[in-house]
Short mmCIF file of C-alpha atoms in Angstrom, two decimals:
data_model
loop_
_atom_site.label_atom_id
_atom_site.label_comp_id
_atom_site.label_asym_id
_atom_site.label_seq_id
_atom_site.Cartn_x
_atom_site.Cartn_y
_atom_site.Cartn_z
CA MET A 239 187.16 -172.87 -15.24
CA ASN A 240 184.56 -175.64 -14.35
CA GLY A 241 185.88 -178.74 -16.32
CA TYR A 242 182.78 -178.58 -18.95
CA VAL A 243 182.68 -180.57 -22.08
CA HIS A 244 181.17 -178.81 -24.45
CA GLU A 245 180.65 -181.50 -27.20
CA ILE A 246 182.31 -184.79 -28.23
CA TYR A 247 182.33 -186.52 -31.68
CA SER A 248 184.23 -188.47 -34.60
CA SER A 249 185.43 -186.40 -37.58
CA ILE A 250 188.68 -186.30 -39.29
CA SER A 251 191.50 -184.74 -38.03
CA GLY A 252 191.62 -181.42 -39.86
CA GLU A 253 195.03 -180.17 -39.90
CA GLY A 254 198.40 -180.20 -38.69
CA ILE A 255 200.70 -183.46 -38.73
CA SER A 256 197.91 -185.77 -38.03
CA GLN A 257 195.63 -184.54 -40.61
CA GLY A 258 193.39 -186.35 -42.15
CA ILE A 259 193.58 -189.08 -39.45
CA PRO A 260 190.01 -190.70 -38.20
CA THR A 261 190.01 -188.88 -34.28
CA VAL A 262 187.23 -188.69 -31.41
CA PHE A 263 187.53 -184.68 -30.77
CA VAL A 264 186.33 -184.20 -27.18
CA ARG A 265 185.92 -180.25 -26.50
CA PHE A 266 185.80 -178.61 -23.35
CA ALA A 267 183.95 -175.60 -22.72
CA GLY A 268 186.30 -172.35 -21.77
CA CYS A 269 188.89 -170.23 -23.02
CA SER A 270 190.25 -166.71 -21.55
CA LEU A 271 191.83 -165.55 -25.00
CA ARG A 272 189.54 -163.46 -27.22
CA CYS A 273 192.23 -163.82 -30.70
CA GLY A 274 191.85 -161.56 -33.08
CA LYS A 275 189.87 -158.79 -31.56
CA VAL A 276 192.32 -155.58 -32.26
CA GLY A 277 190.86 -152.46 -32.54
CA ASP A 278 187.79 -152.60 -34.82
CA ARG A 279 188.83 -155.79 -36.93
CA SER A 280 186.53 -158.90 -35.45
CA LEU A 281 187.34 -162.06 -33.52
CA TRP A 282 188.24 -164.75 -35.60
CA CYS A 283 188.38 -167.61 -32.95
CA ASP A 284 186.70 -171.21 -34.75
CA THR A 285 184.59 -171.91 -31.97
CA PRO A 286 182.70 -168.71 -30.37
CA TYR A 287 180.41 -170.97 -29.33
CA ALA A 288 182.67 -172.90 -26.44
CA LEU A 289 184.33 -169.72 -25.14
CA GLY A 290 182.31 -169.44 -21.94
CA PRO A 291 182.96 -171.63 -18.96
CA LYS A 292 179.67 -173.17 -18.96
CA LEU A 293 178.84 -174.07 -22.21
CA GLY A 294 178.36 -177.65 -22.16
CA GLU A 295 177.85 -180.41 -19.12
CA ASN A 296 179.52 -180.70 -16.25
CA LEU A 297 180.59 -184.86 -16.97
CA SER A 298 182.69 -186.60 -14.96
CA VAL A 299 185.88 -188.32 -16.82
CA GLU A 300 184.01 -191.47 -16.79
CA GLU A 301 180.87 -190.19 -18.27
CA ILE A 302 183.62 -188.57 -20.88
CA LEU A 303 185.13 -191.90 -21.92
CA GLN A 304 181.87 -193.49 -21.77
CA LYS A 305 180.71 -191.11 -24.85
CA MET A 306 184.00 -191.44 -26.78
CA GLY A 307 183.88 -195.58 -26.82
CA THR A 308 180.67 -195.26 -28.38
CA PHE A 309 182.60 -193.44 -31.70
CA ASP A 310 185.71 -195.72 -30.77
CA PRO A 311 184.88 -198.91 -29.36
CA LYS A 312 187.74 -200.78 -30.99
CA ASP A 313 190.14 -197.38 -29.17
CA GLU A 314 191.54 -197.24 -32.99
CA PHE A 315 190.89 -193.72 -33.60
CA GLN A 316 193.36 -190.52 -32.61
CA ILE A 317 191.85 -189.02 -29.23
CA LEU A 318 192.23 -184.95 -29.98
CA LEU A 319 191.14 -182.95 -26.46
CA THR A 320 190.39 -178.83 -27.69
CA GLY A 321 188.31 -176.32 -26.71
CA GLY A 322 187.91 -174.12 -25.61
CA GLU A 323 191.22 -174.67 -23.76
CA PRO A 324 191.87 -178.20 -22.29
CA LEU A 325 194.54 -176.66 -20.09
CA GLU A 326 192.46 -174.07 -18.29
CA GLY A 327 191.26 -174.62 -15.11
CA GLU A 328 189.24 -178.16 -14.22
CA ASN A 329 189.94 -178.77 -18.00
CA LYS A 330 193.31 -179.58 -17.15
CA THR A 331 192.64 -181.31 -14.44
CA LYS A 332 189.89 -183.81 -16.82
CA SER A 333 192.35 -183.98 -19.74
CA ILE A 334 195.44 -185.44 -17.42
CA GLU A 335 193.49 -188.15 -16.16
CA ILE A 336 191.67 -188.92 -19.61
CA ALA A 337 194.99 -188.85 -21.60
CA ASN A 338 197.00 -191.27 -18.69
CA LEU A 339 193.80 -193.56 -19.23
CA ILE A 340 194.03 -193.83 -22.46
CA TYR A 341 197.53 -194.04 -22.94
CA THR A 342 197.79 -196.91 -20.46
CA ARG A 343 195.27 -198.76 -21.66
CA ARG A 344 195.95 -198.39 -25.53
CA GLN A 345 200.50 -199.28 -24.54
CA SER A 346 199.18 -202.37 -23.03
CA LEU A 347 196.63 -203.54 -26.17
CA GLY A 348 199.15 -202.63 -28.54
CA LYS A 349 196.91 -199.83 -30.17
CA PRO A 350 197.95 -197.03 -32.30
CA TYR A 351 197.55 -193.66 -31.28
CA PRO A 352 198.55 -193.64 -27.44
CA ALA A 353 198.87 -190.25 -26.98
CA ALA A 354 195.85 -188.01 -27.10
CA ARG A 355 196.99 -184.94 -28.87
CA VAL A 356 196.23 -182.01 -27.01
CA GLU A 357 195.48 -178.60 -29.22
CA THR A 358 196.26 -175.72 -26.76
CA ASN A 359 196.19 -171.84 -27.39
CA GLY A 360 199.89 -170.94 -25.59
CA LYS A 361 199.08 -169.87 -22.79
CA GLU A 362 198.98 -172.51 -20.85
CA ARG A 363 201.87 -174.66 -19.20
CA LEU A 364 202.29 -177.79 -21.13
CA PRO A 365 202.39 -181.09 -18.83
CA GLU A 366 205.15 -182.64 -18.97
CA LEU A 367 203.66 -185.95 -20.10
CA LEU A 368 204.43 -189.04 -22.43
CA SER A 369 200.29 -189.67 -22.41
CA MET A 370 200.52 -186.00 -24.34
CA ALA A 371 201.24 -184.96 -27.99
CA PHE A 372 200.58 -181.66 -28.59
CA THR A 373 199.69 -179.08 -30.77
CA MET A 374 200.74 -175.57 -29.10
CA ASP A 375 199.82 -172.12 -30.79
CA TYR A 376 201.89 -169.13 -30.33
CA LYS A 377 199.76 -165.76 -30.86
CA LEU A 378 200.75 -163.59 -33.00
CA PRO A 379 200.88 -159.59 -32.69
CA GLY A 380 197.44 -159.85 -35.29
CA SER A 381 196.02 -161.69 -32.41
CA GLY A 382 195.98 -158.99 -29.57
CA MET A 383 197.00 -162.01 -27.18
CA GLU A 384 201.14 -162.03 -27.94
CA GLN A 385 201.20 -160.74 -24.67
CA GLU A 386 199.55 -163.65 -22.97
CA MET A 387 201.73 -166.25 -24.23
CA ASN A 388 203.87 -168.94 -21.78
CA SER A 389 207.60 -169.09 -23.10
CA GLU A 390 208.82 -171.63 -20.39
CA ASN A 391 206.62 -174.05 -22.71
CA PHE A 392 208.95 -173.29 -25.81
CA GLN A 393 211.91 -175.18 -23.47
CA ILE A 394 209.57 -177.77 -22.86
CA LEU A 395 208.79 -178.97 -26.21
CA GLU A 396 212.30 -178.79 -26.96
CA LYS A 397 213.14 -181.25 -23.83
CA ARG A 398 210.27 -183.75 -24.84
CA HIS A 399 211.96 -183.56 -28.51
CA ASN A 400 208.80 -185.51 -29.23
CA SER A 401 208.40 -186.15 -33.07
CA LEU A 402 204.29 -185.82 -32.62
CA ASP A 403 204.41 -181.88 -30.87
CA GLU A 404 203.94 -179.33 -33.19
CA ILE A 405 204.00 -175.37 -32.92
CA LYS A 406 201.48 -173.78 -34.83
CA PHE A 407 201.55 -170.06 -35.81
CA VAL A 408 197.86 -168.38 -37.33
CA LEU A 409 198.53 -165.46 -39.27
CA ARG A 410 196.69 -162.28 -40.07
CA ASP A 411 199.15 -160.64 -42.46
CA ARG A 412 202.68 -160.26 -42.93
CA ILE A 413 203.49 -158.32 -39.86
CA ASP A 414 202.71 -162.05 -38.27
CA PHE A 415 204.72 -163.77 -40.64
CA GLN A 416 207.39 -161.67 -40.04
CA ARG A 417 206.87 -162.09 -36.22
CA SER A 418 207.16 -165.60 -36.88
CA LEU A 419 210.87 -165.60 -38.42
CA GLU A 420 211.49 -163.93 -35.05
CA ILE A 421 210.09 -166.29 -32.98
CA VAL A 422 211.79 -169.27 -34.63
CA SER A 423 214.92 -167.88 -34.87
CA GLU A 424 215.11 -166.70 -31.74
CA ARG A 425 213.89 -169.79 -29.91
CA LYS A 426 215.75 -172.54 -31.79
CA ILE A 427 212.85 -174.13 -32.75
CA ASN A 428 213.14 -177.82 -33.30
CA THR A 429 209.96 -179.16 -33.66
CA ASN A 430 207.27 -179.67 -36.37
CA ILE A 431 205.94 -176.16 -37.75
CA LEU A 432 202.50 -175.32 -38.88
CA TYR A 433 201.74 -171.97 -40.84
CA SER A 434 198.16 -171.87 -41.24
CA PRO A 435 195.96 -167.92 -42.66
CA VAL A 436 193.34 -166.34 -40.63
CA HIS A 437 190.29 -168.12 -42.67
CA GLU A 438 188.80 -165.21 -45.35
CA GLU A 439 191.13 -162.92 -44.08
CA LEU A 440 194.69 -164.04 -45.31
CA ASP A 441 195.04 -165.65 -49.18
CA ALA A 442 196.98 -169.23 -48.57
CA LYS A 443 198.68 -168.78 -51.67
CA GLU A 444 200.42 -165.76 -50.47
CA LEU A 445 201.71 -167.34 -47.32
CA ILE A 446 202.74 -170.18 -49.67
CA GLU A 447 204.86 -167.35 -51.57
CA TRP A 448 206.69 -166.17 -48.23
CA LEU A 449 206.91 -169.80 -47.19
CA LYS A 450 208.63 -170.62 -50.55
CA ILE A 451 210.97 -168.03 -49.71
CA ASP A 452 211.94 -167.91 -45.89
CA CYS A 453 211.46 -171.39 -45.88
CA PRO A 454 211.70 -171.90 -41.93
CA PRO A 455 213.17 -175.15 -41.12
CA ASN A 456 210.68 -177.82 -40.63
CA ALA A 457 207.09 -175.72 -41.09
CA ARG A 458 204.51 -176.73 -43.09
CA LEU A 459 201.71 -174.69 -44.88
CA SER A 460 198.55 -176.22 -43.02
CA LEU A 461 194.81 -175.71 -44.02
CA GLN A 462 191.79 -176.81 -42.21
CA ILE A 463 190.44 -178.99 -44.43
CA HIS A 464 187.20 -179.44 -42.71
CA LYS A 465 186.14 -175.78 -43.12
CA TYR A 466 186.78 -176.62 -46.99
CA LEU A 467 184.75 -179.98 -46.43
CA TRP A 468 181.97 -178.66 -44.38
CA GLY A 469 182.72 -174.80 -44.14
CA ASN A 470 181.89 -173.88 -40.37
CA GLN A 471 179.34 -176.80 -39.38
CA LYS A 472 179.68 -177.94 -35.72
CA GLY A 473 180.73 -181.39 -34.53
CA VAL A 474 182.65 -182.54 -37.85
#
């Protein structure tokens, strides 16, 4: 990974516990996972246009911060580092530096959202930093990527015990849901849990019925409201 940035833009957070919050997105290019390509089933990645490691600009940290500032000159928005995969290769180096600089500045000024939110795929080890809040995927069997998951991340999240952290399960079918229940029980997960259906594959109403019956602790349905508002457009 080369630390390339595919896009920087402002919108609202589309999912999870920060849903609806005005947010500046920094999307890094490159991800080594290919979620959903199981047998003859198709890739379900939301951002296939950012999967290649050079599908963007090789910006310095200073250039990234400058571009972010054009969307958030008063440091009032949530900052979300995403991808691609923001914790893979050189992306991780830049993500850590950006998060630390934002955290230091916003803490000193008493600004909201000092910790940058990091959306990560569950393969990369989480940095143990106060300057980051995590939305960590755990890839289930329907993704074909479960073998890539880093189990150490569960211990890191438990140790952090940060109310802003969340684990996201993206479900393709009932098999995925059953596996998620096993993970929650085995790992004794005590952080926020998000359940999201694969867009146009699993009916959210069906997932709601499963959640009502089994009711995992700290779990909630998380729909991607940006897709309902704008479809699959980029930069929104």
